[in-house]
PDB file of C-alpha atoms and ligand atoms in Angstrom:
ATOM      1  CA  UNK A   1      17.415 -14.617 -12.434  1.00  0.00           C
ATOM      2  CA  UNK A   2      13.850 -13.391 -12.002  1.00  0.00           C
ATOM      3  CA  UNK A   3      10.926 -15.786 -11.929  1.00  0.00           C
ATOM      4  CA  UNK A   4       8.093 -13.770 -13.397  1.00  0.00           C
ATOM      5  CA  UNK A   5       4.450 -14.696 -12.516  1.00  0.00           C
ATOM      6  CA  UNK A   6       1.390 -13.251 -14.299  1.00  0.00           C
ATOM      7  CA  UNK A   7      -0.190 -11.996 -10.976  1.00  0.00           C
ATOM      8  CA  UNK A   8       0.451 -11.661  -7.183  1.00  0.00           C
ATOM      9  CA  UNK A   9      -2.057 -14.478  -6.544  1.00  0.00           C
ATOM     10  CA  UNK A  10       0.061 -16.928  -8.664  1.00  0.00           C
ATOM     11  CA  UNK A  11       2.904 -15.994  -6.654  1.00  0.00           C
ATOM     12  CA  UNK A  12       1.077 -16.596  -3.388  1.00  0.00           C
ATOM     13  CA  UNK A  13       0.224 -20.059  -4.491  1.00  0.00           C
ATOM     14  CA  UNK A  14       3.582 -20.878  -5.461  1.00  0.00           C
ATOM     15  CA  UNK A  15       5.064 -19.552  -2.216  1.00  0.00           C
ATOM     16  CA  UNK A  16       2.410 -21.082  -0.070  1.00  0.00           C
ATOM     17  CA  UNK A  17       3.218 -24.538  -1.555  1.00  0.00           C
ATOM     18  CA  UNK A  18       6.986 -24.052  -0.905  1.00  0.00           C
ATOM     19  CA  UNK A  19       6.083 -23.359   2.763  1.00  0.00           C
ATOM     20  CA  UNK A  20       3.687 -26.245   3.149  1.00  0.00           C
ATOM     21  CA  UNK A  21       6.293 -28.607   1.770  1.00  0.00           C
ATOM     22  CA  UNK A  22       9.020 -27.207   4.020  1.00  0.00           C
ATOM     23  CA  UNK A  23       6.892 -27.619   6.996  1.00  0.00           C
ATOM     24  CA  UNK A  24       5.729 -31.031   6.031  1.00  0.00           C
ATOM     25  CA  UNK A  25       9.364 -32.225   5.666  1.00  0.00           C
ATOM     26  CA  UNK A  26      10.533 -30.312   8.725  1.00  0.00           C
ATOM     27  CA  UNK A  27       7.824 -29.583  11.285  1.00  0.00           C
ATOM     28  CA  UNK A  28      10.333 -27.758  13.520  1.00  0.00           C
ATOM     29  CA  UNK A  29      11.344 -25.445  10.790  1.00  0.00           C
ATOM     30  CA  UNK A  30      12.561 -21.756  11.693  1.00  0.00           C
ATOM     31  CA  UNK A  31      10.689 -19.196   9.412  1.00  0.00           C
ATOM     32  CA  UNK A  32      11.992 -15.771   8.773  1.00  0.00           C
ATOM     33  CA  UNK A  33       8.769 -13.651   8.182  1.00  0.00           C
ATOM     34  CA  UNK A  34       8.164 -10.260   6.601  1.00  0.00           C
ATOM     35  CA  UNK A  35       5.444  -7.768   6.557  1.00  0.00           C
ATOM     36  CA  UNK A  36       4.159  -5.213   3.981  1.00  0.00           C
ATOM     37  CA  UNK A  37       1.432  -5.391   1.516  1.00  0.00           C
ATOM     38  CA  UNK A  38       3.367  -7.858  -0.789  1.00  0.00           C
ATOM     39  CA  UNK A  39       3.051 -10.580   1.857  1.00  0.00           C
ATOM     40  CA  UNK A  40      -0.741 -10.217   2.432  1.00  0.00           C
ATOM     41  CA  UNK A  41      -1.859 -12.513  -0.311  1.00  0.00           C
ATOM     42  CA  UNK A  42       1.093 -14.864   0.552  1.00  0.00           C
ATOM     43  CA  UNK A  43      -0.253 -15.293   4.110  1.00  0.00           C
ATOM     44  CA  UNK A  44      -3.860 -15.484   2.966  1.00  0.00           C
ATOM     45  CA  UNK A  45      -3.057 -18.351   0.677  1.00  0.00           C
ATOM     46  CA  UNK A  46      -0.968 -19.957   3.098  1.00  0.00           C
ATOM     47  CA  UNK A  47      -3.732 -19.916   5.860  1.00  0.00           C
ATOM     48  CA  UNK A  48      -6.202 -21.453   3.394  1.00  0.00           C
ATOM     49  CA  UNK A  49      -3.762 -24.195   2.421  1.00  0.00           C
ATOM     50  CA  UNK A  50      -2.627 -24.997   5.813  1.00  0.00           C
ATOM     51  CA  UNK A  51      -6.346 -25.438   6.939  1.00  0.00           C
ATOM     52  CA  UNK A  52      -7.340 -27.366   3.948  1.00  0.00           C
ATOM     53  CA  UNK A  53      -4.530 -29.782   4.346  1.00  0.00           C
ATOM     54  CA  UNK A  54      -4.620 -29.983   8.157  1.00  0.00           C
ATOM     55  CA  UNK A  55      -0.961 -28.710   8.284  1.00  0.00           C
ATOM     56  CA  UNK A  56       0.736 -28.668  11.909  1.00  0.00           C
ATOM     57  CA  UNK A  57       2.295 -25.468  12.383  1.00  0.00           C
ATOM     58  CA  UNK A  58       2.455 -25.705  16.212  1.00  0.00           C
ATOM     59  CA  UNK A  59       6.102 -26.758  16.145  1.00  0.00           C
ATOM     60  CA  UNK A  60       7.532 -23.906  14.122  1.00  0.00           C
ATOM     61  CA  UNK A  61       9.504 -21.061  15.374  1.00  0.00           C
ATOM     62  CA  UNK A  62       9.306 -17.755  13.429  1.00  0.00           C
ATOM     63  CA  UNK A  63      11.474 -14.533  13.477  1.00  0.00           C
ATOM     64  CA  UNK A  64      10.281 -11.333  11.929  1.00  0.00           C
ATOM     65  CA  UNK A  65      12.663  -9.003  10.180  1.00  0.00           C
ATOM     66  CA  UNK A  66      11.549  -5.834  11.831  1.00  0.00           C
ATOM     67  CA  UNK A  67       9.318  -3.579  14.048  1.00  0.00           C
ATOM     68  CA  UNK A  68       8.854   0.079  14.398  1.00  0.00           C
ATOM     69  CA  UNK A  69      10.254   1.614  17.457  1.00  0.00           C
ATOM     70  CA  UNK A  70       7.640   3.451  19.626  1.00  0.00           C
ATOM     71  CA  UNK A  71       4.682   1.349  18.646  1.00  0.00           C
ATOM     72  CA  UNK A  72       3.437  -1.154  21.171  1.00  0.00           C
ATOM     73  CA  UNK A  73       2.472  -4.654  19.817  1.00  0.00           C
ATOM     74  CA  UNK A  74      -1.161  -3.802  20.075  1.00  0.00           C
ATOM     75  CA  UNK A  75      -0.861  -0.646  17.763  1.00  0.00           C
ATOM     76  CA  UNK A  76      -2.727  -1.369  14.517  1.00  0.00           C
ATOM     77  CA  UNK A  77       0.251  -0.266  12.396  1.00  0.00           C
ATOM     78  CA  UNK A  78       2.820  -2.318  14.400  1.00  0.00           C
ATOM     79  CA  UNK A  79       4.172  -5.385  12.692  1.00  0.00           C
ATOM     80  CA  UNK A  80       3.240  -7.455  15.729  1.00  0.00           C
ATOM     81  CA  UNK A  81      -0.447  -6.526  14.966  1.00  0.00           C
ATOM     82  CA  UNK A  82       0.124  -7.193  11.253  1.00  0.00           C
ATOM     83  CA  UNK A  83       1.397 -10.662  11.922  1.00  0.00           C
ATOM     84  CA  UNK A  84      -1.378 -11.628  14.257  1.00  0.00           C
ATOM     85  CA  UNK A  85      -3.977 -10.194  11.867  1.00  0.00           C
ATOM     86  CA  UNK A  86      -2.754 -11.807   8.651  1.00  0.00           C
ATOM     87  CA  UNK A  87      -1.053 -15.098   9.987  1.00  0.00           C
ATOM     88  CA  UNK A  88      -0.724 -16.132  13.538  1.00  0.00           C
ATOM     89  CA  UNK A  89      -4.422 -15.642  14.753  1.00  0.00           C
ATOM     90  CA  UNK A  90      -5.600 -17.969  11.878  1.00  0.00           C
ATOM     91  CA  UNK A  91      -3.534 -21.026  12.659  1.00  0.00           C
ATOM     92  CA  UNK A  92      -2.351 -22.833  15.836  1.00  0.00           C
ATOM     93  CA  UNK A  93       1.168 -21.232  15.906  1.00  0.00           C
ATOM     94  CA  UNK A  94       2.886 -21.534  19.311  1.00  0.00           C
ATOM     95  CA  UNK A  95       2.909 -17.769  20.122  1.00  0.00           C
ATOM     96  CA  UNK A  96       5.698 -18.038  22.463  1.00  0.00           C
ATOM     97  CA  UNK A  97       7.902 -19.145  19.537  1.00  0.00           C
ATOM     98  CA  UNK A  98       6.720 -16.363  17.138  1.00  0.00           C
ATOM     99  CA  UNK A  99       9.376 -13.614  17.672  1.00  0.00           C
ATOM    100  CA  UNK A 100       9.408 -10.030  16.522  1.00  0.00           C
ATOM    101  CA  UNK A 101      11.686  -7.202  17.694  1.00  0.00           C
ATOM    102  CA  UNK A 102       9.978  -5.226  20.545  1.00  0.00           C
ATOM    103  CA  UNK A 103       9.009  -1.792  19.561  1.00  0.00           C
ATOM    104  CA  UNK A 104       9.146  -0.663  23.120  1.00  0.00           C
ATOM    105  CA  UNK A 105      12.340  -2.259  24.511  1.00  0.00           C
ATOM    106  CA  UNK A 106      13.823  -1.145  27.921  1.00  0.00           C
ATOM    107  CA  UNK A 107      17.396  -1.587  26.712  1.00  0.00           C
ATOM    108  CA  UNK A 108      17.406  -1.363  22.933  1.00  0.00           C
ATOM    109  CA  UNK A 109      21.050  -2.264  22.368  1.00  0.00           C
ATOM    110  CA  UNK A 110      20.725  -5.345  24.510  1.00  0.00           C
ATOM    111  CA  UNK A 111      17.439  -6.197  22.891  1.00  0.00           C
ATOM    112  CA  UNK A 112      19.056  -6.174  19.388  1.00  0.00           C
ATOM    113  CA  UNK A 113      21.819  -8.326  20.458  1.00  0.00           C
ATOM    114  CA  UNK A 114      19.629 -10.924  22.019  1.00  0.00           C
ATOM    115  CA  UNK A 115      17.516 -11.013  19.004  1.00  0.00           C
ATOM    116  CA  UNK A 116      20.375 -11.971  16.571  1.00  0.00           C
ATOM    117  CA  UNK A 117      21.582 -14.308  19.262  1.00  0.00           C
ATOM    118  CA  UNK A 118      18.193 -16.058  19.542  1.00  0.00           C
ATOM    119  CA  UNK A 119      18.022 -16.720  15.940  1.00  0.00           C
ATOM    120  CA  UNK A 120      21.389 -18.468  16.261  1.00  0.00           C
ATOM    121  CA  UNK A 121      20.251 -20.315  19.313  1.00  0.00           C
ATOM    122  CA  UNK A 122      17.363 -21.711  17.364  1.00  0.00           C
ATOM    123  CA  UNK A 123      19.793 -22.923  14.649  1.00  0.00           C
ATOM    124  CA  UNK A 124      19.209 -20.274  12.175  1.00  0.00           C
ATOM    125  CA  UNK A 125      16.441 -19.571   9.802  1.00  0.00           C
ATOM    126  CA  UNK A 126      15.440 -22.261   7.229  1.00  0.00           C
ATOM    127  CA  UNK A 127      13.455 -20.101   4.999  1.00  0.00           C
ATOM    128  CA  UNK A 128      13.405 -16.197   4.874  1.00  0.00           C
ATOM    129  CA  UNK A 129      10.540 -14.327   3.161  1.00  0.00           C
ATOM    130  CA  UNK A 130      11.644 -10.985   1.869  1.00  0.00           C
ATOM    131  CA  UNK A 131       9.995  -8.008   0.359  1.00  0.00           C
ATOM    132  CA  UNK A 132      11.750  -4.924  -0.852  1.00  0.00           C
ATOM    133  CA  UNK A 133      11.439  -1.206  -0.349  1.00  0.00           C
ATOM    134  CA  UNK A 134      11.463   1.289  -3.443  1.00  0.00           C
ATOM    135  CA  UNK A 135      15.234   2.016  -2.526  1.00  0.00           C
ATOM    136  CA  UNK A 136      16.156  -1.490  -2.269  1.00  0.00           C
ATOM    137  CA  UNK A 137      15.861  -1.899   1.457  1.00  0.00           C
ATOM    138  CA  UNK A 138      15.266  -5.406   2.907  1.00  0.00           C
ATOM    139  CA  UNK A 139      13.844  -5.716   6.396  1.00  0.00           C
ATOM    140  CA  UNK A 140      14.524  -1.976   7.243  1.00  0.00           C
ATOM    141  CA  UNK A 141      18.123  -2.156   6.127  1.00  0.00           C
ATOM    142  CA  UNK A 142      18.416   1.061   4.286  1.00  0.00           C
ATOM    143  CA  UNK A 143      21.041   1.692   1.631  1.00  0.00           C
ATOM    144  CA  UNK A 144      24.532   1.808   3.023  1.00  0.00           C
ATOM    145  CA  UNK A 145      23.876  -0.682   5.804  1.00  0.00           C
ATOM    146  CA  UNK A 146      26.965  -2.921   6.153  1.00  0.00           C
ATOM    147  CA  UNK A 147      26.525  -6.555   5.017  1.00  0.00           C
ATOM    148  CA  UNK A 148      27.963  -7.734   8.265  1.00  0.00           C
ATOM    149  CA  UNK A 149      25.378  -6.011  10.385  1.00  0.00           C
ATOM    150  CA  UNK A 150      23.362  -7.756  13.043  1.00  0.00           C
ATOM    151  CA  UNK A 151      19.957  -6.600  14.512  1.00  0.00           C
ATOM    152  CA  UNK A 152      20.196  -2.934  14.978  1.00  0.00           C
ATOM    153  CA  UNK A 153      18.304   0.305  15.264  1.00  0.00           C
ATOM    154  CA  UNK A 154      17.709   2.190  12.068  1.00  0.00           C
ATOM    155  CA  UNK A 155      16.836   5.777  11.316  1.00  0.00           C
ATOM    156  CA  UNK A 156      14.289   5.395   8.449  1.00  0.00           C
ATOM    157  CA  UNK A 157      14.869   7.183   5.178  1.00  0.00           C
ATOM    158  CA  UNK A 158      12.329   9.913   4.327  1.00  0.00           C
ATOM    159  CA  UNK A 159      11.294   7.994   1.242  1.00  0.00           C
ATOM    160  CA  UNK A 160      10.682   4.912   3.254  1.00  0.00           C
ATOM    161  CA  UNK A 161       8.577   6.863   5.799  1.00  0.00           C
ATOM    162  CA  UNK A 162       6.697   8.268   2.826  1.00  0.00           C
ATOM    163  CA  UNK A 163       6.153   4.842   1.250  1.00  0.00           C
ATOM    164  CA  UNK A 164       4.920   3.520   4.503  1.00  0.00           C
ATOM    165  CA  UNK A 165       2.944   6.527   5.438  1.00  0.00           C
ATOM    166  CA  UNK A 166      -0.038   5.248   3.336  1.00  0.00           C
ATOM    167  CA  UNK A 167      -0.768   2.971   6.433  1.00  0.00           C
ATOM    168  CA  UNK A 168      -0.942   5.846   8.875  1.00  0.00           C
ATOM    169  CA  UNK A 169      -3.333   8.666   9.353  1.00  0.00           C
ATOM    170  CA  UNK A 170      -0.767  11.301   9.018  1.00  0.00           C
ATOM    171  CA  UNK A 171       3.113  11.491   8.232  1.00  0.00           C
ATOM    172  CA  UNK A 172       3.462  12.677  11.831  1.00  0.00           C
ATOM    173  CA  UNK A 173       2.503   9.405  13.061  1.00  0.00           C
ATOM    174  CA  UNK A 174       4.979   7.478  11.071  1.00  0.00           C
ATOM    175  CA  UNK A 175       7.739   6.258  13.273  1.00  0.00           C
ATOM    176  CA  UNK A 176      11.242   7.721  12.628  1.00  0.00           C
ATOM    177  CA  UNK A 177      13.099   4.605  13.742  1.00  0.00           C
ATOM    178  CA  UNK A 178      12.880   0.892  13.630  1.00  0.00           C
ATOM    179  CA  UNK A 179      14.715  -2.291  14.853  1.00  0.00           C
ATOM    180  CA  UNK A 180      15.648  -4.654  12.002  1.00  0.00           C
ATOM    181  CA  UNK A 181      17.418  -7.766  11.719  1.00  0.00           C
ATOM    182  CA  UNK A 182      20.852  -7.095  10.107  1.00  0.00           C
ATOM    183  CA  UNK A 183      22.041  -7.984   6.751  1.00  0.00           C
ATOM    184  CA  UNK A 184      24.298 -10.786   8.083  1.00  0.00           C
ATOM    185  CA  UNK A 185      21.246 -12.427   9.873  1.00  0.00           C
ATOM    186  CA  UNK A 186      19.332 -12.384   6.650  1.00  0.00           C
ATOM    187  CA  UNK A 187      22.268 -13.625   4.638  1.00  0.00           C
ATOM    188  CA  UNK A 188      22.710 -16.620   6.998  1.00  0.00           C
ATOM    189  CA  UNK A 189      19.102 -17.942   6.076  1.00  0.00           C
ATOM    190  CA  UNK A 190      19.469 -21.357   4.370  1.00  0.00           C
ATOM    191  CA  UNK A 191      16.970 -20.263   1.773  1.00  0.00           C
ATOM    192  CA  UNK A 192      15.512 -16.839   0.689  1.00  0.00           C
ATOM    193  CA  UNK A 193      12.310 -16.245  -0.998  1.00  0.00           C
ATOM    194  CA  UNK A 194      12.292 -12.597  -2.332  1.00  0.00           C
ATOM    195  CA  UNK A 195       8.986 -11.296  -3.588  1.00  0.00           C
ATOM    196  CA  UNK A 196       8.269  -7.875  -5.348  1.00  0.00           C
ATOM    197  CA  UNK A 197       4.926  -7.085  -6.984  1.00  0.00           C
ATOM    198  CA  UNK A 198       3.184  -4.244  -8.756  1.00  0.00           C
ATOM    199  CA  UNK A 199       4.243  -1.332 -10.884  1.00  0.00           C
ATOM    200  CA  UNK A 200       5.734   0.630  -8.083  1.00  0.00           C
ATOM    201  CA  UNK A 201       8.483  -1.902  -7.850  1.00  0.00           C
ATOM    202  CA  UNK A 202       9.390  -2.015 -11.485  1.00  0.00           C
ATOM    203  CA  UNK A 203      12.122   0.754 -10.999  1.00  0.00           C
ATOM    204  CA  UNK A 204      13.824  -0.992  -7.988  1.00  0.00           C
ATOM    205  CA  UNK A 205      13.776  -4.214  -9.868  1.00  0.00           C
ATOM    206  CA  UNK A 206      15.702  -2.570 -12.808  1.00  0.00           C
ATOM    207  CA  UNK A 207      18.036  -0.985 -10.143  1.00  0.00           C
ATOM    208  CA  UNK A 208      18.568  -4.341  -8.528  1.00  0.00           C
ATOM    209  CA  UNK A 209      19.255  -6.038 -11.799  1.00  0.00           C
ATOM    210  CA  UNK A 210      21.761  -3.444 -12.890  1.00  0.00           C
ATOM    211  CA  UNK A 211      23.366  -3.113  -9.535  1.00  0.00           C
ATOM    212  CA  UNK A 212      26.663  -4.969  -8.539  1.00  0.00           C
ATOM    213  CA  UNK A 213      26.656  -6.532  -5.124  1.00  0.00           C
ATOM    214  CA  UNK A 214      26.786  -3.303  -3.253  1.00  0.00           C
ATOM    215  CA  UNK A 215      25.807  -2.083   0.234  1.00  0.00           C
ATOM    216  CA  UNK A 216      24.014   0.937  -1.539  1.00  0.00           C
ATOM    217  CA  UNK A 217      21.489  -1.509  -2.864  1.00  0.00           C
ATOM    218  CA  UNK A 218      20.746  -3.788   0.102  1.00  0.00           C
ATOM    219  CA  UNK A 219      18.750  -6.483  -2.037  1.00  0.00           C
ATOM    220  CA  UNK A 220      21.814  -6.916  -4.188  1.00  0.00           C
ATOM    221  CA  UNK A 221      23.423  -8.839  -1.376  1.00  0.00           C
ATOM    222  CA  UNK A 222      21.023 -11.812  -2.393  1.00  0.00           C
ATOM    223  CA  UNK A 223      22.741 -12.166  -5.612  1.00  0.00           C
ATOM    224  CA  UNK A 224      25.560 -13.868  -3.731  1.00  0.00           C
ATOM    225  CA  UNK A 225      23.353 -16.129  -1.622  1.00  0.00           C
ATOM    226  CA  UNK A 226      23.558 -19.716  -2.624  1.00  0.00           C
ATOM    227  CA  UNK A 227      19.796 -20.342  -2.446  1.00  0.00           C
ATOM    228  CA  UNK A 228      17.782 -17.096  -3.182  1.00  0.00           C
ATOM    229  CA  UNK A 229      14.829 -17.074  -5.334  1.00  0.00           C
ATOM    230  CA  UNK A 230      13.670 -13.808  -6.969  1.00  0.00           C
ATOM    231  CA  UNK A 231       9.965 -13.971  -7.512  1.00  0.00           C
ATOM    232  CA  UNK A 232       8.238 -11.224  -9.094  1.00  0.00           C
ATOM    233  CA  UNK A 233       5.065 -10.398 -11.103  1.00  0.00           C
ATOM    234  CA  UNK A 234       4.670  -8.957 -14.685  1.00  0.00           C
ATOM    235  CA  UNK A 235       4.207  -5.434 -13.475  1.00  0.00           C
ATOM    236  CA  UNK A 236       7.224  -5.495 -11.235  1.00  0.00           C
ATOM    237  CA  UNK A 237       9.138  -6.929 -14.202  1.00  0.00           C
ATOM    238  CA  UNK A 238       8.015  -4.275 -16.703  1.00  0.00           C
ATOM    239  CA  UNK A 239      11.378  -2.639 -17.081  1.00  0.00           C
ATOM    240  CA  UNK A 240      13.624  -5.643 -17.025  1.00  0.00           C
ATOM    241  CA  UNK A 241      15.125  -7.191 -20.322  1.00  0.00           C
ATOM    242  CA  UNK A 242      13.429 -10.448 -21.315  1.00  0.00           C
ATOM    243  CA  UNK A 243      16.864 -12.160 -20.847  1.00  0.00           C
ATOM    244  CA  UNK A 244      16.694 -11.524 -17.103  1.00  0.00           C
ATOM    245  CA  UNK A 245      13.332 -13.120 -16.745  1.00  0.00           C
ATOM    246  CA  UNK A 246      12.026 -16.639 -16.654  1.00  0.00           C
ATOM    247  CA  UNK A 247       8.231 -16.395 -17.364  1.00  0.00           C
ATOM    248  CA  UNK A 248       6.122 -18.836 -15.437  1.00  0.00           C
ATOM    249  CA  UNK A 249       2.598 -19.152 -16.948  1.00  0.00           C
TER     250      UNK A 249
HETATM  251  C1  GLP B 301       8.491  -2.065   4.955  1.00  0.00           C
HETATM  252  C2  GLP B 301       9.173  -3.250   5.459  1.00  0.00           C
HETATM  253  C3  GLP B 301       9.850  -4.196   4.439  1.00  0.00           C
HETATM  254  C4  GLP B 301       8.886  -4.363   3.226  1.00  0.00           C
HETATM  255  C5  GLP B 301       8.611  -3.063   2.583  1.00  0.00           C
HETATM  256  C6  GLP B 301       7.873  -3.104   1.318  1.00  0.00           C
HETATM  257  O1  GLP B 301       9.587  -1.131   4.664  1.00  0.00           O
HETATM  258  N1  GLP B 301      10.053  -3.144   6.570  1.00  0.00           N
HETATM  259  O2  GLP B 301      10.153  -5.415   5.057  1.00  0.00           O
HETATM  260  O3  GLP B 301       9.508  -5.213   2.236  1.00  0.00           O
HETATM  261  O4  GLP B 301       7.952  -2.218   3.590  1.00  0.00           O
HETATM  262  O5  GLP B 301       6.414  -3.193   1.685  1.00  0.00           O
HETATM  263  P1  GLP B 301       5.315  -3.461   0.680  1.00  0.00           P
HETATM  264  O6  GLP B 301       5.154  -5.030   0.459  1.00  0.00           O
HETATM  265  O7  GLP B 301       4.112  -2.895   1.314  1.00  0.00           O
HETATM  266  O8  GLP B 301       5.710  -2.822  -0.564  1.00  0.00           O
END
C-alpha cells in the first residue's frame, strides 16, 4: 500500500519524473497542486528537471487545493505567494491558468462554487498532488468533512493552526479560516500522488493505515480511489508494519 523511499529527495525525483512524463504525453494537462513543506523538494526538483529537459509548461492549467482566508495573494504566508516562490516564477507557466482560491473574495460562497465549477469546465484534474496534516486532513478538509463536499470554507482545527503556526511570527497571525477544494473535487482527480515525509507524519501514517474509509480520517478516502499512490519516506513509515510497505531503494 505504501511506497517507502529512503529520503524526501528520492521522492522528489520520483514524483518529478512522473510529472515530466505526464506533461510530455499531455501538454494541456490539468494539475492539482498542493503546498506545505513536503512539496518544497518536489517543486525544486521539478523546476530543475523541467529546465534541464526544456519542458514546455506553458499549456498547463493548475488548480491549488486551498488558501487562507484573510491573506492577500502577496502575503508571504499565503499559498499564492508560496506557489509563485517555489514553482510558477521559475518556469513559463501561463499565470492566467494557474488557479488558487482567492483569500479575499467579495462573495465567498459564489467564489467557492465557481472554483469547483471551473475545475469541471477544464475537464477535471489529471494528477493531484496531496500532502497530509497530522490529523489526516487533505487540502484543508478537516476530520468530519463529508466525502461529497465541494470547494468550501473551513474553520481550521486548533491543531492545524498550531502545526502551520511555525510559518507565522505569532499564533495570532495564523488565519482561523481557509477555502479548500472539497473531498469530492479531490476524489474526481484521475490520478492522486499522496506524499508524507518526516517523523512528524509517522503517527498519522499509522492512523491512516489502521483506519477504515471514514470521514473522520480524510486521507482514508484515497483508499477507495482507483489510481492513488501513497508515497512516503522511511521516517514517516517508522510505525507501519513491514507488510504495509514496499521499500524502494
Ligand atoms: C497544510 C495544507 C495541506 C498540507 C499540510 C501539511 O495544512 N493545507 O495541504 O498537506 O499543511 O503540510 P506540511 O507538508 O508542511 O507538513
